[in-house]
Each structure stands twice: as structure tokens, then as C-alpha cells.
PDB file of C-alpha atoms in Angstrom:
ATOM      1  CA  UNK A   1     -25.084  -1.635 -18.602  1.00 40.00           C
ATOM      2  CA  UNK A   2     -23.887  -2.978 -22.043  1.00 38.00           C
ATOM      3  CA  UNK A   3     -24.806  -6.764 -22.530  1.00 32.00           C
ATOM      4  CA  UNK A   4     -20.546  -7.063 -22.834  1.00 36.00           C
ATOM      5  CA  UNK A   5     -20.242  -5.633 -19.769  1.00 38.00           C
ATOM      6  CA  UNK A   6     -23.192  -7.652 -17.662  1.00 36.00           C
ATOM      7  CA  UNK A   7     -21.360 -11.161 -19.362  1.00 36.00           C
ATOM      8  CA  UNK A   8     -18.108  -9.682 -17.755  1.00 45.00           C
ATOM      9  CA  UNK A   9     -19.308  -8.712 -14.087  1.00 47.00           C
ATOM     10  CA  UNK A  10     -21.484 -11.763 -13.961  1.00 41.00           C
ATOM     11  CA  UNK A  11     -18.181 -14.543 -14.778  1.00 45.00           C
ATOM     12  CA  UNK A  12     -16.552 -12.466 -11.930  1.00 53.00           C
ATOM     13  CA  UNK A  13     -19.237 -13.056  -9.934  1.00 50.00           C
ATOM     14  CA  UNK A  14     -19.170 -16.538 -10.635  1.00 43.00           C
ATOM     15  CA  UNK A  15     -15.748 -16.971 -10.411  1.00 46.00           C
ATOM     16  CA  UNK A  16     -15.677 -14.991  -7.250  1.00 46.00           C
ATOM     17  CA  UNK A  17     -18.729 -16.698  -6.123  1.00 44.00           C
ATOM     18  CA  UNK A  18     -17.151 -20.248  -6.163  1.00 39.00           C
ATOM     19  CA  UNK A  19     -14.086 -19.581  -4.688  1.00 40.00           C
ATOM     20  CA  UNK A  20     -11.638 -18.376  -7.591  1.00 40.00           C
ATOM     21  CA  UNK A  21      -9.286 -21.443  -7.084  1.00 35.00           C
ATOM     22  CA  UNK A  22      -7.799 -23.355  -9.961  1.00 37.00           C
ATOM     23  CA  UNK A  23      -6.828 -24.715  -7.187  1.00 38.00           C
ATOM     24  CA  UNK A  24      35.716  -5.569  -2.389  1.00 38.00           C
ATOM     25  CA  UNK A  25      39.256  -7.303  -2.196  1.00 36.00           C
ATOM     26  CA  UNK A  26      37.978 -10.759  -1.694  1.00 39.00           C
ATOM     27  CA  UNK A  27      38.198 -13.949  -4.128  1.00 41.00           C
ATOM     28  CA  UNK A  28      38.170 -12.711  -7.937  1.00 39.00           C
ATOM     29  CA  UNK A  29      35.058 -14.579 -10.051  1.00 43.00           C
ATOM     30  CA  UNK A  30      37.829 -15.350 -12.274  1.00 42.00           C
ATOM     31  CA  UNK A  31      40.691 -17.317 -11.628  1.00 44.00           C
ATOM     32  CA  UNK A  32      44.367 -16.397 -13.316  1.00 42.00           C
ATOM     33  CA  UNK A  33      43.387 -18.837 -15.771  1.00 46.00           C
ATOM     34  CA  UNK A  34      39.783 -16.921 -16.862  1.00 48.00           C
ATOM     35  CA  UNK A  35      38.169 -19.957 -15.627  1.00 44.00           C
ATOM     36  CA  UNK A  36      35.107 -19.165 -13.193  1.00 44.00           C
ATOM     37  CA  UNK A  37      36.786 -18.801  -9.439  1.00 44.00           C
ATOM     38  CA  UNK A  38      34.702 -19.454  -6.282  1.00 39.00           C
ATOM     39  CA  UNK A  39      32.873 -16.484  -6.256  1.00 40.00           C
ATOM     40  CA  UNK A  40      30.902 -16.560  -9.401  1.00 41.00           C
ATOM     41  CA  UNK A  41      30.564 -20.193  -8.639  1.00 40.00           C
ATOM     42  CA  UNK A  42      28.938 -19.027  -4.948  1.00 43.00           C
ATOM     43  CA  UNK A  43      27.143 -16.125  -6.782  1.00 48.00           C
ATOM     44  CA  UNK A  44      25.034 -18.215  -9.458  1.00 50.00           C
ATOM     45  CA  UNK A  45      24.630 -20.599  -6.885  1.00 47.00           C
ATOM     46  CA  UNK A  46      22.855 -18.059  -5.197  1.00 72.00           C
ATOM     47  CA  UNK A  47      21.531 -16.389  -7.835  1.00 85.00           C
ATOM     48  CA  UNK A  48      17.180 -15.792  -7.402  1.00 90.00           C
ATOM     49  CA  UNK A  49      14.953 -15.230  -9.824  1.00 97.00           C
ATOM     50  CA  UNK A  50      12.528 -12.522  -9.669  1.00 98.00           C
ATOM     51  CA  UNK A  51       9.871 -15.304  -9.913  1.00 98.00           C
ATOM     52  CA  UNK A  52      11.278 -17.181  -7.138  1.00 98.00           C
ATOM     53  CA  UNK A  53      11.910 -14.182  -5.143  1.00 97.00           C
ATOM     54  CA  UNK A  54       8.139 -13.024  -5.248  1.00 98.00           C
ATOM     55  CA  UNK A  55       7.314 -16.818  -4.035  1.00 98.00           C
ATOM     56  CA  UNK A  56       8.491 -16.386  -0.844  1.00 98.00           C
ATOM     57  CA  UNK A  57       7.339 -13.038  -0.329  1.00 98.00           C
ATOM     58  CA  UNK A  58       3.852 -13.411  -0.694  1.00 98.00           C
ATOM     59  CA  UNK A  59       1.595 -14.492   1.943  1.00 98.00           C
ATOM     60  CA  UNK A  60       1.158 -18.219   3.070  1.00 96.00           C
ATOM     61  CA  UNK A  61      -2.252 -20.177   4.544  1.00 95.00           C
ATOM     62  CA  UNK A  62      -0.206 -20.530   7.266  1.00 95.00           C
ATOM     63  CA  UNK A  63       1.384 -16.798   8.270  1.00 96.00           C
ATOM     64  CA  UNK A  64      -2.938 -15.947   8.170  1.00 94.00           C
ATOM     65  CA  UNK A  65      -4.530 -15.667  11.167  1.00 80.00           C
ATOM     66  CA  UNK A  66      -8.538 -16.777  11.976  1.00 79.00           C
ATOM     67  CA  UNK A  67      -8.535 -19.281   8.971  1.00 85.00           C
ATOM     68  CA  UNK A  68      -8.238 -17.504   5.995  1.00 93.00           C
ATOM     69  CA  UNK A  69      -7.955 -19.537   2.376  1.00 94.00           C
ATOM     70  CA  UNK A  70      -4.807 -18.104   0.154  1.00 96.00           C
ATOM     71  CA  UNK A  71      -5.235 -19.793  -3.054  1.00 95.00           C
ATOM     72  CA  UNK A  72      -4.318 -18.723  -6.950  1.00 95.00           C
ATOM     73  CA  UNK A  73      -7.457 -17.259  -8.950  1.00 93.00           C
ATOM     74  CA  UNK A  74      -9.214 -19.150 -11.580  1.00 87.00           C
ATOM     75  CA  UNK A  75      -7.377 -18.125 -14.855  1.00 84.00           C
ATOM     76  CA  UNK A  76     -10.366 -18.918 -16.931  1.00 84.00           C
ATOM     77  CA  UNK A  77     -12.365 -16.374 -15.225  1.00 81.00           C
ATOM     78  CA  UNK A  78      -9.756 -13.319 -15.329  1.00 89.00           C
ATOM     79  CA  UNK A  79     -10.579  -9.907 -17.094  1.00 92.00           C
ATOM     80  CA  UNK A  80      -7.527 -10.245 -19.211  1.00 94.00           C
ATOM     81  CA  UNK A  81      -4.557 -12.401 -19.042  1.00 93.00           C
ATOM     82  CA  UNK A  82      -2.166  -9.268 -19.724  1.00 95.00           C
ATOM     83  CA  UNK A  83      -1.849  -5.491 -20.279  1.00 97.00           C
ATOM     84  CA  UNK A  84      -1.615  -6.278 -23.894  1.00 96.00           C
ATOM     85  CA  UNK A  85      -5.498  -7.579 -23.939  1.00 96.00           C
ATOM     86  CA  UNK A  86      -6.488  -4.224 -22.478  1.00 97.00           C
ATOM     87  CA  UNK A  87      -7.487  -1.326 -23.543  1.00 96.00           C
ATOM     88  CA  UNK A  88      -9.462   1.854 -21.859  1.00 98.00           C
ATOM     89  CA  UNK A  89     -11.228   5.292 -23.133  1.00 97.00           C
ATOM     90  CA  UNK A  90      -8.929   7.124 -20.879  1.00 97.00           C
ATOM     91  CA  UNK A  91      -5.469   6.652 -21.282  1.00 96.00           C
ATOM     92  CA  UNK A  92      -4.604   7.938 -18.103  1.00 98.00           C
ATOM     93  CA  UNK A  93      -6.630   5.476 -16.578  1.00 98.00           C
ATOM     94  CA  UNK A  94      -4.731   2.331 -17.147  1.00 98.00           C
ATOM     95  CA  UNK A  95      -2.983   1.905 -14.171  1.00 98.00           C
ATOM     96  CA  UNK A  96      -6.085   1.609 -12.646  1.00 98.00           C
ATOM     97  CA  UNK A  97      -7.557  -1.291 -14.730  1.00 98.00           C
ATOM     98  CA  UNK A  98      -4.760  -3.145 -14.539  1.00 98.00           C
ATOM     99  CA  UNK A  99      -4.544  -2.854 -10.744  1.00 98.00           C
ATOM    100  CA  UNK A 100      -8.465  -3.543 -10.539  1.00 97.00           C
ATOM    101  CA  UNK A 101      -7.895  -6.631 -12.284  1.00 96.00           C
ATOM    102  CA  UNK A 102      -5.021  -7.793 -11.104  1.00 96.00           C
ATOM    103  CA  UNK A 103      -2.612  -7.480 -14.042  1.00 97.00           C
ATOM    104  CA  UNK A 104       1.243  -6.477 -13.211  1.00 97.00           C
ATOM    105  CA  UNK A 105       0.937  -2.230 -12.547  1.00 97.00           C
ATOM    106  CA  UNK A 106       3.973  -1.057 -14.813  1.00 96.00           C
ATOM    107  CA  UNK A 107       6.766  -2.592 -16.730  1.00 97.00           C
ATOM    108  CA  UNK A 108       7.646  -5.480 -14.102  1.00 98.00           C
ATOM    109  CA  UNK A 109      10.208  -8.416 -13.916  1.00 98.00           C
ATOM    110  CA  UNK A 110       7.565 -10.432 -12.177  1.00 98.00           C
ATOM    111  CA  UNK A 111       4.549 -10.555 -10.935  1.00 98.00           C
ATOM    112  CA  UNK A 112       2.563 -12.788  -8.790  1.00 98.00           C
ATOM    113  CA  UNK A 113      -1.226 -12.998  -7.450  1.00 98.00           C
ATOM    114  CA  UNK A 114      -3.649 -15.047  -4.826  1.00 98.00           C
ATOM    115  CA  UNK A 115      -6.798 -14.500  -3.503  1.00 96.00           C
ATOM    116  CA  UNK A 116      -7.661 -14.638   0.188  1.00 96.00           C
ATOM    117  CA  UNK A 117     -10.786 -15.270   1.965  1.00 94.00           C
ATOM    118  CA  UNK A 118     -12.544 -15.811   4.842  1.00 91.00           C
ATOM    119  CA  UNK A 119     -16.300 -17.034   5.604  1.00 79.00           C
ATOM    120  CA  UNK A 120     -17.047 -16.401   1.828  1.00 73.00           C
ATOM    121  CA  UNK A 121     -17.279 -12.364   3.312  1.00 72.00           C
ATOM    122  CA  UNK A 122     -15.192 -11.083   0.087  1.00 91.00           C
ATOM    123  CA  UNK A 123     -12.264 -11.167  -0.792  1.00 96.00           C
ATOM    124  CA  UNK A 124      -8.878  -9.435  -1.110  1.00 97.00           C
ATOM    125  CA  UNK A 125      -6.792  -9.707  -3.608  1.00 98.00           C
ATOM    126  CA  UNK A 126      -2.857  -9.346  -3.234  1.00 98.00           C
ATOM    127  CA  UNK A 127      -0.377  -8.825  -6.546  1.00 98.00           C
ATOM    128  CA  UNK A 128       3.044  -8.999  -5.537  1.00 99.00           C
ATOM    129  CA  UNK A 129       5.478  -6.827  -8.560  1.00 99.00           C
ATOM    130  CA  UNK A 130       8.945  -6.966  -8.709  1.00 98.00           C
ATOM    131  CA  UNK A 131      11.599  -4.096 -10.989  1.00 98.00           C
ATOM    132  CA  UNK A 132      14.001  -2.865 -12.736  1.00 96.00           C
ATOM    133  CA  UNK A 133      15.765  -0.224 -10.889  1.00 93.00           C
ATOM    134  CA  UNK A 134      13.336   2.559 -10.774  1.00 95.00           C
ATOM    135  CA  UNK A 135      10.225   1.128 -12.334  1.00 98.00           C
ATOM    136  CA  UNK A 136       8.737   0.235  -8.226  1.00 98.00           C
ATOM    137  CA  UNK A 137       8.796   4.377  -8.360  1.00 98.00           C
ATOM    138  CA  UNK A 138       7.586   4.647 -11.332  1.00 98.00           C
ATOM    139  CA  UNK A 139       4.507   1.789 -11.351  1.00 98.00           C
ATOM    140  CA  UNK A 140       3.441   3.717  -8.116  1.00 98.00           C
ATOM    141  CA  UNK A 141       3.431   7.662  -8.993  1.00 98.00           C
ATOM    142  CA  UNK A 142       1.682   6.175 -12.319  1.00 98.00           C
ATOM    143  CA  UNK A 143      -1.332   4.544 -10.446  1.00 99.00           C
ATOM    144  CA  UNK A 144      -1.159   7.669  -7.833  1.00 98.00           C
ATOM    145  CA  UNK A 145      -1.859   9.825 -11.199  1.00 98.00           C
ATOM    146  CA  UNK A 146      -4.223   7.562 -12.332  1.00 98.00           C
ATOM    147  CA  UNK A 147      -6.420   7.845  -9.152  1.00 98.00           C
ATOM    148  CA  UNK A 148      -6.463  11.994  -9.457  1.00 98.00           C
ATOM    149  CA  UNK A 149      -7.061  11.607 -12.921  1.00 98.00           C
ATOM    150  CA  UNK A 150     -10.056   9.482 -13.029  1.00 98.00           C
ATOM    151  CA  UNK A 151     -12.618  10.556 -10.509  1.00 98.00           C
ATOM    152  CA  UNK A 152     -15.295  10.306 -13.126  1.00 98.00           C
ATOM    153  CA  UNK A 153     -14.790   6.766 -13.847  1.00 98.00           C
ATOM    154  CA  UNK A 154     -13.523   4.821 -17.211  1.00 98.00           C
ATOM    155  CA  UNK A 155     -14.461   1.901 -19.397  1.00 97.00           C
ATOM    156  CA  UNK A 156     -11.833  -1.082 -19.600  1.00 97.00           C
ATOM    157  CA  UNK A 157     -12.504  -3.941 -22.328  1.00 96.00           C
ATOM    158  CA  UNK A 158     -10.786  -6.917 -22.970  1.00 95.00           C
ATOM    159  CA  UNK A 159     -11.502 -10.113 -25.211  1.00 90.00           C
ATOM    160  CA  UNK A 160     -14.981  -8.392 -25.555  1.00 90.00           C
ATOM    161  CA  UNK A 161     -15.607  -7.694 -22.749  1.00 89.00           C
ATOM    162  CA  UNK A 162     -16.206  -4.359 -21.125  1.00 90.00           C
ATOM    163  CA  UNK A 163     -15.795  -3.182 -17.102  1.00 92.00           C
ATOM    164  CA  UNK A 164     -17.253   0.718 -16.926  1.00 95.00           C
ATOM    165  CA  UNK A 165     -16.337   2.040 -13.386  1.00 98.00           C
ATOM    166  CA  UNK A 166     -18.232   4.909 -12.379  1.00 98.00           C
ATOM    167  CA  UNK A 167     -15.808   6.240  -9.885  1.00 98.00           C
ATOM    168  CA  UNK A 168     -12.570   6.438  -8.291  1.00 99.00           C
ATOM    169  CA  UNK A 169     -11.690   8.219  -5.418  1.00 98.00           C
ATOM    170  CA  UNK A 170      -8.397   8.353  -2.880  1.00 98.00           C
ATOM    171  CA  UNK A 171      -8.641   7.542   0.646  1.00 98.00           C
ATOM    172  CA  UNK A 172      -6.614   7.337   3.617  1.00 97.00           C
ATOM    173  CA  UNK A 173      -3.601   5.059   3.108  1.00 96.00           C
ATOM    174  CA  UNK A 174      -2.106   3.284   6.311  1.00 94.00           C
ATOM    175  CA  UNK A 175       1.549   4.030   6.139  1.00 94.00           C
ATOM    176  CA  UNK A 176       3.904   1.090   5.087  1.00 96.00           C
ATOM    177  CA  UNK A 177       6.653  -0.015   3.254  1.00 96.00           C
ATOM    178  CA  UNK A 178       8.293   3.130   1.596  1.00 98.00           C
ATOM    179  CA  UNK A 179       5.388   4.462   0.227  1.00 98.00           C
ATOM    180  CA  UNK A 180       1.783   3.836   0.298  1.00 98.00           C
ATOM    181  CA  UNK A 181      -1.696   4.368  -1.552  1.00 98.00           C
ATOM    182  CA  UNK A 182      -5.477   3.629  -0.944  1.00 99.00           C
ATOM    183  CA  UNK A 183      -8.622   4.099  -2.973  1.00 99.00           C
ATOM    184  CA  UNK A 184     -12.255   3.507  -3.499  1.00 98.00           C
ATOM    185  CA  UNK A 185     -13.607   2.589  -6.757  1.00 98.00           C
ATOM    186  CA  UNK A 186     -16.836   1.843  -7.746  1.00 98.00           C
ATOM    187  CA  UNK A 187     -19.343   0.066 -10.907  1.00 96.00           C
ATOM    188  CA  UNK A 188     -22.813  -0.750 -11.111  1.00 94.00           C
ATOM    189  CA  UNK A 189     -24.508  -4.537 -12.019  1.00 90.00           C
ATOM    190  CA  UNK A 190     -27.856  -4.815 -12.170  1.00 88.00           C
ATOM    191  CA  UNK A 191     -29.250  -1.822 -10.557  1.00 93.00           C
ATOM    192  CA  UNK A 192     -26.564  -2.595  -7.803  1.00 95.00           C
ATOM    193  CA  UNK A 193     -23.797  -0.304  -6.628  1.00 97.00           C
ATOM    194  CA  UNK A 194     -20.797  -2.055  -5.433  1.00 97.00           C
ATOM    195  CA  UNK A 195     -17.930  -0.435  -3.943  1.00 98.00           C
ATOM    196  CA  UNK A 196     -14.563  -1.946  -3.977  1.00 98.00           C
ATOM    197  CA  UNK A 197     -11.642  -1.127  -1.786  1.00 98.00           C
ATOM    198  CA  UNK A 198      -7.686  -1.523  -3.452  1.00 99.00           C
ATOM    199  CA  UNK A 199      -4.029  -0.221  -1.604  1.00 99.00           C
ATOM    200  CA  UNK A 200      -1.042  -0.050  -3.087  1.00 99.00           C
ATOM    201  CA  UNK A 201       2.546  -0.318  -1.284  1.00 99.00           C
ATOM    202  CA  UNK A 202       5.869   0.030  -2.319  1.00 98.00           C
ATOM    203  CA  UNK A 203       9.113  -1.738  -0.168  1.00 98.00           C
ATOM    204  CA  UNK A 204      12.356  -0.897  -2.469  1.00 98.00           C
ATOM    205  CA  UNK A 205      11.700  -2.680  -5.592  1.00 98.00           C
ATOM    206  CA  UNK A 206       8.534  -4.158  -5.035  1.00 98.00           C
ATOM    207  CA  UNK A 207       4.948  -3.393  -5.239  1.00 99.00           C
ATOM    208  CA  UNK A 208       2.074  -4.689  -3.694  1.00 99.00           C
ATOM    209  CA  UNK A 209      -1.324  -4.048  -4.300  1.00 99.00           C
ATOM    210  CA  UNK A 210      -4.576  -5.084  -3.045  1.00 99.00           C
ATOM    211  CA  UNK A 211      -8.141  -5.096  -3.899  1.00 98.00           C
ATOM    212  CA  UNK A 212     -11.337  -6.246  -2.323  1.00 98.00           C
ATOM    213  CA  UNK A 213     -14.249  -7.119  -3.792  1.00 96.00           C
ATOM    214  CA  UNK A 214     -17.971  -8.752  -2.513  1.00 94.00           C
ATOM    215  CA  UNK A 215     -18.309 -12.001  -5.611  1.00 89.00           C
ATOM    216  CA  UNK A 216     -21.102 -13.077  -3.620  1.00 90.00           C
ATOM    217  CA  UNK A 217     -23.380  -9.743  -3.344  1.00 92.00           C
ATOM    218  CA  UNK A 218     -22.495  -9.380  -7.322  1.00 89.00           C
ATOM    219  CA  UNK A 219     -24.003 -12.618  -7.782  1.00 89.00           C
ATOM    220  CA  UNK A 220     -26.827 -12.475  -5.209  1.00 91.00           C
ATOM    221  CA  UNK A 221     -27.583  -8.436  -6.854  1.00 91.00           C
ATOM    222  CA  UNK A 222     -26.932  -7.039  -3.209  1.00 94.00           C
ATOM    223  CA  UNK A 223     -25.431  -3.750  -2.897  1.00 96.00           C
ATOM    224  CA  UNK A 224     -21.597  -4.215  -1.352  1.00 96.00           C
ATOM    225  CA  UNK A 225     -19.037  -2.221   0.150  1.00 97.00           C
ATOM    226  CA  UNK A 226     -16.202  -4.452   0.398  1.00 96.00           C
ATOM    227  CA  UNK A 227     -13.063  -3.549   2.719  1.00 96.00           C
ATOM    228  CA  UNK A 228      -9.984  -4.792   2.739  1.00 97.00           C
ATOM    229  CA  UNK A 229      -8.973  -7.735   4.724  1.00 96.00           C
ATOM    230  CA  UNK A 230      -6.887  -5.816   7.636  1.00 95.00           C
ATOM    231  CA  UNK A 231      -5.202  -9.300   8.769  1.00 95.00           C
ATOM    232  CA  UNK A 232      -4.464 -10.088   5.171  1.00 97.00           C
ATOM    233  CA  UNK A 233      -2.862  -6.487   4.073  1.00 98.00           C
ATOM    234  CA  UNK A 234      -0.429  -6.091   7.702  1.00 97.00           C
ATOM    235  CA  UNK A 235       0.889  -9.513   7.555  1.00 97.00           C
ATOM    236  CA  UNK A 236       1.800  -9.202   3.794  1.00 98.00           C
ATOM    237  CA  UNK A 237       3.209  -5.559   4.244  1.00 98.00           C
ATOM    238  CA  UNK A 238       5.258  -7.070   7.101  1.00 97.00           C
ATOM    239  CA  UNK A 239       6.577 -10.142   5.176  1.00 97.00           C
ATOM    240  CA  UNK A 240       7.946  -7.117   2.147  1.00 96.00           C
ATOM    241  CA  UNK A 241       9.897  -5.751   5.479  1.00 90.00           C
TER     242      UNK A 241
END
């Protein structure tokens, strides 16, 4: 492995390693006059923003079972910061690093992450995305491409940086939301394989996906094969509805 790519894995490792916290005919909305009526007044006073909207949907300390931590991730540790800092030797493969790394998967109006764990036994990432009409669609048959497309693995670099994955590979996807994707995906550190485990669900305009990944067997140069967290992935798919 490149000496770019070792410096990458092992701040993930690090970061992952130390917990990745930064710690009709109704009332017209215009009155006779053209001044705002009632109902535009009710409307913006209702009004959400994306933003705010993805705040309540994701997952809370609280709606977790068996003591699981849901904090934000480090930001000093993170692959990149956007899709703009990214680029990968196969095109097609982009969905994919930006999913892997927890970047927003398509053109979004929001996006939001946290990391969950348990016990220090990996952890799963979830990235809440919120669109445009059409672009939940859209985000999702992208990364489903990306998936078949890049069985052989890619290269992703950012700020310097480079994350070669040898493989990717579909699996089984529990059915949720209004559609639903899993895969495998796997890179080698240090002589180590470790295999990391990532879903993707759609509910109407939003998108979540999730990844899991073993910071601790990257740092202690154990081989991993990291699973999802099953509490963590049904009660988030339950709060989208």
C-alpha cells in the first residue's frame, strides 16, 4: 500500500479508534389588499428546513437500545469534507466513495451524519440525505450502478490522501423504506484484510445509508469483518417511516 494511503487508513483508525466524537378553497395567502393573509403567515410559520427536517429524523441515544453511543464524527479525521475534494480512477465508482466515506450520495438539499457504537465492537455509520424531487431515485440507482460496476475495486484520493478498495460486492438487502441496497466492500492495511459492511435505503425523498467498519482491528492490524449494527439500522429505517 502507497505511503498516502497507509497515512489515510491509519488517521481512520485513530479516529475510529478513539471514539470519532468532536463531541383548495380555503383562506387565500393574500388578502384583497396583496398583503400576506393567514395562510402564508401559518405556512412560513411552519415552514422546515431540509436541515432541520433531517434533525429529527435521525436516530437519538435515547430511541437505541442496549447502550449504544450516537455521537457526530471527528471532522478533523474525515476522508474529505465534500464531493468536491474527491476524486477516483473509475468514474463510475463515485457513488461508492462518497457513500464509504460518508459524504452526501448525489446532488442533496441536506445531509446529515453520526456514528454509533457499542462496546468499542465497530461501528456503524448512518448519513441521513434529503432531495429535490427525483434526486432520492436518482442518488440510489447511481450507487446501485456503482456496486455492479466496481467489483474489482477503485482508488479514491482526497487532500493527498489515497483509499484503494480491492472489492465491492452486493449482498442481500433487508427490505425497507421504498427501496433498499446492501454491499460488502473491502481494502487491505498492513497485510490485513478488512471487510466492511454499508446499506442503503430510500423512504420518498430521503436516503439513508450505512456503513460499518472495525477502527479498532485497523489499528490493532487484526483482520475484521465488520457487520452492521442490526439495532442501529431497524430503528433508523423505522424513524424514516
Amino acid at each position: 500500500m502507497k505511503r498516502t494511503a497507509v497515512l489515510a487508513t491509519s488517521a481512520l483508525a485513530l479516529a475510529l479508534l478513539t471514539g470519532l466524537t468532536a463531541c383548495g378553497g380555503g383562506d387565500s395567502d393574500t388578502d384583497a389588499a396583496g398583503k400576506p393573509g393567514a395562510g402564508a403567515t401559518a405556512s412560513k410559520a411552519e415552514e422546515v428546513s431540509p436541515a432541520d427536517r433531517l434533525a429529527k429524523l435521525m436516530i437519538t441515544k435515547a430511541e437505541l437500545k442496549d447502550a449504544y453511543e450516537v455521537e457526530e464524527p471527528a471532522t478533523e479525521y474525515a476522508f474529505a469534507k465534500s464531493q468536491d475534494e474527491v476524486t477516483v480512477d473509475k468514474k463510475e465508482c463515485a457513488p461508492l466513495a462518497y457513500a464509504l466515506n460518508q459524504l452526501p450520495l448525489g446532488e442533496t438539499t441536506a445531509d446529515l451524519t453520526r456514528v454509533t457504537s457499542k462496546d468499542a465492537n465497530g461501528y456503524t455509520y448512518v448519513t441521513l440525505n434529503t432531495y429535490a424531487d427525483g434526486g432520492a431515485e436518482s442518488a440510489m440507482a447511481d450507487l446501485s450502478k456503482s456496486v455492479s460496476s466496481c467489483g474489482g475495486g477503485f482508488t479514491a484520493e482526497a487532500k493527498g490522501n489515497s483509499s484503494p478498495y480491492d472489492s465491492v460486492a452486493a449482498e442481500q438487502a433487508d427490505k425497507a423504506g421504498d427501496e433498499s441496497l446492501a454491499f460488502k466492500s473491502t481494502m487491505t492495511f498492513q497485510g490485513t484484510t478488512h471487510t466492511m459492511h454499508s446499506a442503503a435505503v430510500r423512504r420518498g425523498d430521503v436516503v439513508a445509508v450505512y456503513f460499518a467498519v472495525d477502527g479498532r482491528a485497523l489499528a490493532e492490524g487484526r483482520p475484521s469483518d465488520t457487520e452492521l449494527a442490526t439495532t442501529v439500522v431497524k430503528t433508523q429505517n423505522a424513524k424514516l417511516g
